[in-house]
Coordinates of N, CA and C and ligand atoms in Angstrom, one line a residue:
X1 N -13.8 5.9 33.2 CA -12.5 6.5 32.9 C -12.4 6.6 31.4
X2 N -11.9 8.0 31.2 CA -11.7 8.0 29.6 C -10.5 7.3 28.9
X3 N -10.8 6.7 27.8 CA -9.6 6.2 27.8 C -8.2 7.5 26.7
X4 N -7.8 7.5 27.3 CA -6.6 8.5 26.7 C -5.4 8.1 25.5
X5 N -5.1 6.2 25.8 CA -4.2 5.9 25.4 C -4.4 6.4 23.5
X6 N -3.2 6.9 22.8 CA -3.7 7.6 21.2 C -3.6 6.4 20.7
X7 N -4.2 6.6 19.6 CA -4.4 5.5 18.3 C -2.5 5.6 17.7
X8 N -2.6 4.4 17.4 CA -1.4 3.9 16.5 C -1.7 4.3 15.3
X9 N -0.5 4.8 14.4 CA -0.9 5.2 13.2 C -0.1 3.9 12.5
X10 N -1.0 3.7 11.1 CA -0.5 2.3 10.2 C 1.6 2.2 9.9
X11 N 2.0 2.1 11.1 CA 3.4 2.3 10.8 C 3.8 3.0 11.6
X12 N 5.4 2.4 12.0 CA 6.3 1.5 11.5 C 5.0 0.4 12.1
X13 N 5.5 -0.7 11.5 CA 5.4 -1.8 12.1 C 5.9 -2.6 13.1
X14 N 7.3 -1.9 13.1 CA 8.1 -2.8 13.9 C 9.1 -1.8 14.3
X15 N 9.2 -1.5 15.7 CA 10.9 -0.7 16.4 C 11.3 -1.1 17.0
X16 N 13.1 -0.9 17.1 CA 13.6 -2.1 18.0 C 14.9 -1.2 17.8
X17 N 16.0 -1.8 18.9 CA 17.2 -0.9 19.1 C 18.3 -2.2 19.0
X18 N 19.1 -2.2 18.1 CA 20.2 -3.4 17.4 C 21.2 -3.2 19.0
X19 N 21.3 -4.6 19.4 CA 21.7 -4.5 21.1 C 23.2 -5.5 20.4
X20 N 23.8 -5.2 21.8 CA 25.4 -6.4 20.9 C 25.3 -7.7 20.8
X21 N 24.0 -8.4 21.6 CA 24.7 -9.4 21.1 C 23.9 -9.6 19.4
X22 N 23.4 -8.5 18.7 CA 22.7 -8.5 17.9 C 23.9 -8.3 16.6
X23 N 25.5 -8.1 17.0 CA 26.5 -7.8 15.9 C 27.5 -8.9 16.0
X24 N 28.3 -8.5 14.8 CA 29.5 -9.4 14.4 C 30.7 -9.0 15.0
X25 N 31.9 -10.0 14.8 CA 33.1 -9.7 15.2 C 33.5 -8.5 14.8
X26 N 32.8 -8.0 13.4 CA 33.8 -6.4 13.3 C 32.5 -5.2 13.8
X27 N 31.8 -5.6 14.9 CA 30.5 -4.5 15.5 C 29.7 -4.2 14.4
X28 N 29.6 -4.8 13.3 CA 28.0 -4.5 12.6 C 27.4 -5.0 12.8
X29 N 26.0 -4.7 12.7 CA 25.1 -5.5 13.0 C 24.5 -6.9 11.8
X30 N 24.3 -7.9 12.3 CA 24.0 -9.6 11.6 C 23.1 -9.3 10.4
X31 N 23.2 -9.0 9.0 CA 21.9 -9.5 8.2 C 20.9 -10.0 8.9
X32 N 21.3 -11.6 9.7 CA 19.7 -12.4 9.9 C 19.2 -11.8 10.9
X33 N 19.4 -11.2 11.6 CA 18.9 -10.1 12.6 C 17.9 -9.1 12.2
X34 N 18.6 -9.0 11.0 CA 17.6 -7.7 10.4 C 16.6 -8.4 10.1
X35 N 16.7 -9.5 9.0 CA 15.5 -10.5 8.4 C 14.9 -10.9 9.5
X36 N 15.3 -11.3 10.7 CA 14.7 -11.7 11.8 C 13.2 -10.4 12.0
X37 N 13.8 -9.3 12.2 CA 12.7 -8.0 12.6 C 12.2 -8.4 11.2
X38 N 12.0 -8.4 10.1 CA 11.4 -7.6 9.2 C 10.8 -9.1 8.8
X39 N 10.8 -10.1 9.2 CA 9.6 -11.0 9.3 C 8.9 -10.8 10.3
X40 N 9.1 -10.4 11.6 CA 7.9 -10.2 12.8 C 7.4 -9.2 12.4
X41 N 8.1 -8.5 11.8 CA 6.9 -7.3 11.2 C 6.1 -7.5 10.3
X42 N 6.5 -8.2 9.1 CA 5.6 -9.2 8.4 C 4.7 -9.6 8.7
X43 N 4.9 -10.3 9.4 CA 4.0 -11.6 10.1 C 2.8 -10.7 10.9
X44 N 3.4 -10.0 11.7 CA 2.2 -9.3 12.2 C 1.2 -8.4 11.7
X45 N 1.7 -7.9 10.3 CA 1.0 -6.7 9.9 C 0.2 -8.0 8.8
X46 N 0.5 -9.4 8.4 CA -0.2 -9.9 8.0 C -1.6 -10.3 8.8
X47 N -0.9 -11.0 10.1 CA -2.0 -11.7 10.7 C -3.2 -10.4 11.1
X48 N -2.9 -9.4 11.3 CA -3.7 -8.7 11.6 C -5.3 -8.3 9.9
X49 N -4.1 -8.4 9.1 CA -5.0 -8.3 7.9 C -5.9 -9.7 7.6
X50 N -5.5 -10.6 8.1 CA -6.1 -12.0 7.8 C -6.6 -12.4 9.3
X51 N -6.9 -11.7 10.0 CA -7.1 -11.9 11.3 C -6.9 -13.6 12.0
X52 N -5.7 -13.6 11.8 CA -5.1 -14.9 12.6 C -3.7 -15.7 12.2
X53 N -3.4 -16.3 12.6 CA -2.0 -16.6 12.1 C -1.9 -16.9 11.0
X54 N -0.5 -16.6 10.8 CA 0.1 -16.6 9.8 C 1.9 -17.8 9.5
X55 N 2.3 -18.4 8.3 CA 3.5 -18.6 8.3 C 4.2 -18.4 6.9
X56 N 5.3 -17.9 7.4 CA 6.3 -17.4 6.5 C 6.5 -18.2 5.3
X57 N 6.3 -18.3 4.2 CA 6.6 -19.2 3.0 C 7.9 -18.8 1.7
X58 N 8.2 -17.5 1.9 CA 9.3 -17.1 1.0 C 9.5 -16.0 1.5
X59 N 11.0 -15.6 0.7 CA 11.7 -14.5 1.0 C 12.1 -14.1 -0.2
X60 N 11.9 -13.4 -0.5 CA 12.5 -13.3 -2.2 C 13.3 -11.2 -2.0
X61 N 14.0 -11.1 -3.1 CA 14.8 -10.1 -3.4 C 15.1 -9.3 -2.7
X62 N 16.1 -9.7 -1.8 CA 16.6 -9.1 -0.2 C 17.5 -8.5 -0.8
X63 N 17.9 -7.2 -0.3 CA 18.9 -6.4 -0.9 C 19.2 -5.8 0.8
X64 N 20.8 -6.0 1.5 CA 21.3 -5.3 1.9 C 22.2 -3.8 1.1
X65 N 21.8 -2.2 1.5 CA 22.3 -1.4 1.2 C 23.5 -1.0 1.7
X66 N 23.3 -1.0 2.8 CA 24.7 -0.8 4.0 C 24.8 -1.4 5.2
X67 N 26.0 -1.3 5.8 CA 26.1 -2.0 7.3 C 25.6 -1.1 8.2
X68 N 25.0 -1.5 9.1 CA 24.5 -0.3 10.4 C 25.2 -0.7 11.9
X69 N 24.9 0.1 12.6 CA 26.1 -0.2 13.8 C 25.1 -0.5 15.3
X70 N 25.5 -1.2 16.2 CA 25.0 -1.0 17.5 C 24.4 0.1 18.2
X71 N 23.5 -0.1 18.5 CA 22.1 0.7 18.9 C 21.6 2.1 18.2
X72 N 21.8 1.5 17.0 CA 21.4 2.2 15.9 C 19.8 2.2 16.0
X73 N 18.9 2.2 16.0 CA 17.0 2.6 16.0 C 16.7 1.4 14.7
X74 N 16.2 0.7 14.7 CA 15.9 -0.2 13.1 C 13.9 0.1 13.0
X75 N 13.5 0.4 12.1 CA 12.0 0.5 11.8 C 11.8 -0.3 10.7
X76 N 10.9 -1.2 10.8 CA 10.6 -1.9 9.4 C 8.8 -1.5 9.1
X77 N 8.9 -1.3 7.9 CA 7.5 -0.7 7.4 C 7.0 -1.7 6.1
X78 N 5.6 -2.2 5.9 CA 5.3 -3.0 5.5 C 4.5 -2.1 4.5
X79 N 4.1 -3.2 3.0 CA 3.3 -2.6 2.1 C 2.7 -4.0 1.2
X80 N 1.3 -3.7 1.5 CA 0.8 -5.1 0.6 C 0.9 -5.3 -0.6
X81 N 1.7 -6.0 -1.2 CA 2.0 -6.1 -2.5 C 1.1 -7.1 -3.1
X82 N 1.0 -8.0 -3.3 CA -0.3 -8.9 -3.7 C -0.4 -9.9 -3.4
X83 N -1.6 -10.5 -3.4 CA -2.6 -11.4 -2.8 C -3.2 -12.2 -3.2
X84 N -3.4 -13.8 -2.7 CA -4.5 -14.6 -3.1 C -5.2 -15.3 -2.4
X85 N -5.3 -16.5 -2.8 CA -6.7 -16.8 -1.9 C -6.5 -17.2 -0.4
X86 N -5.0 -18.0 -0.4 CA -4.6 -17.7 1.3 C -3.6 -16.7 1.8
X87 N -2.5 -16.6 0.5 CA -1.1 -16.1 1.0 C -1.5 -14.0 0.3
X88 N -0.4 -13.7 0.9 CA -0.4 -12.0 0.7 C 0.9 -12.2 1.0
X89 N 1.8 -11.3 -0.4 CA 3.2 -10.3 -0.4 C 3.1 -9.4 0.0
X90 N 4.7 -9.0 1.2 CA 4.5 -7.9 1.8 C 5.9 -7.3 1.2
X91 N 5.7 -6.5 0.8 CA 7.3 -5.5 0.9 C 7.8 -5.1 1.7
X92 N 9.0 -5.0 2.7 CA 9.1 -5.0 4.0 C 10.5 -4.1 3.5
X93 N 10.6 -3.1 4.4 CA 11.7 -2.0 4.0 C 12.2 -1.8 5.7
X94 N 13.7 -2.2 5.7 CA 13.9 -1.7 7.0 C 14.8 -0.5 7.2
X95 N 14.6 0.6 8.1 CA 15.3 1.7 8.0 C 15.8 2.4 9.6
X96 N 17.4 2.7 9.4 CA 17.7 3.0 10.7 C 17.7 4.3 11.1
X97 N 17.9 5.0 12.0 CA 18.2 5.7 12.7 C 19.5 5.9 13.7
X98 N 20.1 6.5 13.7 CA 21.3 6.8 14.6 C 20.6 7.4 16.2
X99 N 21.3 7.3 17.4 CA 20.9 7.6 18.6 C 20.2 8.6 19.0
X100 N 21.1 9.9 18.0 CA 20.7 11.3 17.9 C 19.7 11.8 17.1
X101 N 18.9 10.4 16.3 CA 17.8 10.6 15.8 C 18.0 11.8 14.1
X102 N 19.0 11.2 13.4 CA 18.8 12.0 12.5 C 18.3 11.4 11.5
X103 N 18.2 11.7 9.9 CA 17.3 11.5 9.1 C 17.5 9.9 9.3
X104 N 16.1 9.0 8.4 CA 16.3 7.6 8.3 C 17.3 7.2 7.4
X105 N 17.7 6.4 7.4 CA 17.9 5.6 6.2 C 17.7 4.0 5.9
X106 N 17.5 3.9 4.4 CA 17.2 2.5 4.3 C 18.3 1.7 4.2
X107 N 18.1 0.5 5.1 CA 19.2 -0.3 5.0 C 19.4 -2.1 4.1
X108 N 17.8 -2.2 4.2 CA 17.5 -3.6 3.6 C 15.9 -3.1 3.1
X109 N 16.1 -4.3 2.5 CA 14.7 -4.0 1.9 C 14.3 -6.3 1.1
X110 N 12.9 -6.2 1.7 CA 13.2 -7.6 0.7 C 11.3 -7.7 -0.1
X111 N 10.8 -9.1 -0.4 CA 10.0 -9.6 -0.4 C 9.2 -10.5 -0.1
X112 N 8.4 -10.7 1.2 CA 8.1 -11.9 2.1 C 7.0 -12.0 1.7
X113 N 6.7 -13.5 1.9 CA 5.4 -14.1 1.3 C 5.0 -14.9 2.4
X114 N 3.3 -14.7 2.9 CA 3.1 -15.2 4.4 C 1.8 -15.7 3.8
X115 N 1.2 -17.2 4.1 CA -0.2 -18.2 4.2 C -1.0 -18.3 5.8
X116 N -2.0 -17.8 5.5 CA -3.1 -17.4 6.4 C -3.0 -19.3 6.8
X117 N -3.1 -19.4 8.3 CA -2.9 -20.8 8.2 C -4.5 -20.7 9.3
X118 N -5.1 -21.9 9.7 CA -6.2 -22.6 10.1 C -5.4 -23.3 12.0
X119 N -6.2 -23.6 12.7 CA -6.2 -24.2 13.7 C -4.9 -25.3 14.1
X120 N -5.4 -26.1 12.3 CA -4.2 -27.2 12.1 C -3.1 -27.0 11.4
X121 N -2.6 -25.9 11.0 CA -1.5 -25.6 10.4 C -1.8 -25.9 9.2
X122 N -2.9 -25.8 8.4 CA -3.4 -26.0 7.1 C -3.6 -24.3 6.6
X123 N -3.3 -23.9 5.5 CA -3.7 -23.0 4.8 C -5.1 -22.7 4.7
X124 N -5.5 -21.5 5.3 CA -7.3 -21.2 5.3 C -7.3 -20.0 4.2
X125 N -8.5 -19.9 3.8 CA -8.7 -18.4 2.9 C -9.2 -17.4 3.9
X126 N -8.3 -16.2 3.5 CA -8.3 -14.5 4.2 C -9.4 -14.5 4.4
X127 N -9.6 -13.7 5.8 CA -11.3 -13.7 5.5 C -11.5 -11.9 6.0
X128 N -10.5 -11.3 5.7 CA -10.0 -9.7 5.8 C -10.8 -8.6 4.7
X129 N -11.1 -7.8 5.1 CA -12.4 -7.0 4.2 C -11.9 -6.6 2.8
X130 N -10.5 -7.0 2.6 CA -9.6 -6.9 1.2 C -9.6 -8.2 0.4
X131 N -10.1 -9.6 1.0 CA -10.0 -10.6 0.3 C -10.9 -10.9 -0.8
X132 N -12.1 -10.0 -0.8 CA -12.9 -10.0 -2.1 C -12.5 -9.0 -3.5
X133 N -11.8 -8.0 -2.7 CA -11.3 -7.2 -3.9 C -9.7 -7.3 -4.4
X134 N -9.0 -8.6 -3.9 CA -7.8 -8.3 -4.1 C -7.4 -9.5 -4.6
Ligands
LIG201 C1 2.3 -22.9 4.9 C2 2.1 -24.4 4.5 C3 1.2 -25.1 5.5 C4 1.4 -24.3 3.1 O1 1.2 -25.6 2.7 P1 1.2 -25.9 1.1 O2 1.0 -27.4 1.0 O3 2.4 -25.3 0.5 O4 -0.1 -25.1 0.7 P2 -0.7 -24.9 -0.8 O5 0.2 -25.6 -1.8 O6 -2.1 -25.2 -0.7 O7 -0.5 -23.3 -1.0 C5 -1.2 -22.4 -0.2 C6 -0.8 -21.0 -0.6 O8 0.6 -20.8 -0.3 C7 1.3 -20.4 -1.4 N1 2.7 -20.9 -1.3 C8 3.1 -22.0 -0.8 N2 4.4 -22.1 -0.9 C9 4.8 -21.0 -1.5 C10 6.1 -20.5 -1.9 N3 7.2 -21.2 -1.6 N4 6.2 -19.3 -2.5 C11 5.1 -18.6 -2.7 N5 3.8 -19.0 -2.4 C12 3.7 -20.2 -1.8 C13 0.5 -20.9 -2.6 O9 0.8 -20.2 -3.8 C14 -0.9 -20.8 -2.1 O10 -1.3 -19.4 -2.3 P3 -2.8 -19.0 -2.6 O11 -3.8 -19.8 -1.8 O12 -2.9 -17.5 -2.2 O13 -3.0 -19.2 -4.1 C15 3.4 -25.2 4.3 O14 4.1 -24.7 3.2 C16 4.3 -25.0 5.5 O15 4.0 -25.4 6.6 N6 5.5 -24.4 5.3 C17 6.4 -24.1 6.4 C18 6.1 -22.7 7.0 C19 7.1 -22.4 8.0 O16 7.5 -23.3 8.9 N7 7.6 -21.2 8.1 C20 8.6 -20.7 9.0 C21 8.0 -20.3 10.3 S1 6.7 -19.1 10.2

């Protein structure tokens, strides 16, 4: 049988639809909810580069732009920012969409810092076809 299913293109990393119990008493949706998605998106677009797990070690210069509402579309898109011998920065940008699917916009944006970890939860070196050149 052929296989038909198409190739994923590099992004989003992450889609997901903001559900209620995902908001606050005045119906926006939670900050940590957002940082919630845009670490799994993190996390995965690391482990995949380091082929194996990964854990979260910082968060640095989170910037909420606006509030977004209930079942608003959220996409978070990742960008390798730099790297060393175990850990890699990701720039993680998350952006919504409205129901009716009109333009994106950005709503948060931060800097997450993830360590390629080993069997024992020990930090291993990347062993990803970018860890010699980066
Ligand atoms: C990940 C962990 C095992 C690393 O152990 P460690 O003793 O800090 O390791 P090291 O000091 O050898 O540092 C390993 C790498 O992590 C980086 N690092 C560790 N803490 C960091 C921090 N707070 N900010 C930025 N980089 C950090 C180091 O710079 C080093 O990077 P390099 O190898 O690319 O140069 C340990 O910090 C840990 O378990 N933290 C908790 C992680 C966690 O529970 N996250 C939430 C759930 S995923």
């Amino acid at each position: 049988m052929t296989d038909t299913f198409p190739s994923v293109p590099d992004g989003p990393h992450l889609r997901t639809i903001a559900m209620p119990r995902d908001t606050n008493a005045a119906g926006a949706v939670f900050g940590g909810w957002t940082v919630s998605q845009m670490d799994l998106a993190g996390g995965t677009f690391d482990a995949q580069r380091t082929n194996g797990r990964v854990a979260t070690v910082r968060i640095d210069a989170m910037r909420f732009f606006r509030p977004f509402a209930l079942g608003d579309e959220v996409s978070c898109d990742c960008t390798l920012q730099e790297s060393g011998e175990t850990s890699l920065g990701v720039r993680i940008g998350a952006w919504i969409r409205d129901r009716t699917g009109s333009n994106p916009d950005k709503v948060t944006e931060g800097v997450f810092t993830y360590v390629a970890l080993d069997d024992e939860g020990k930090p291993r070196r990347r062993t990803d076809d970018r860890a010699s050149e980066t």
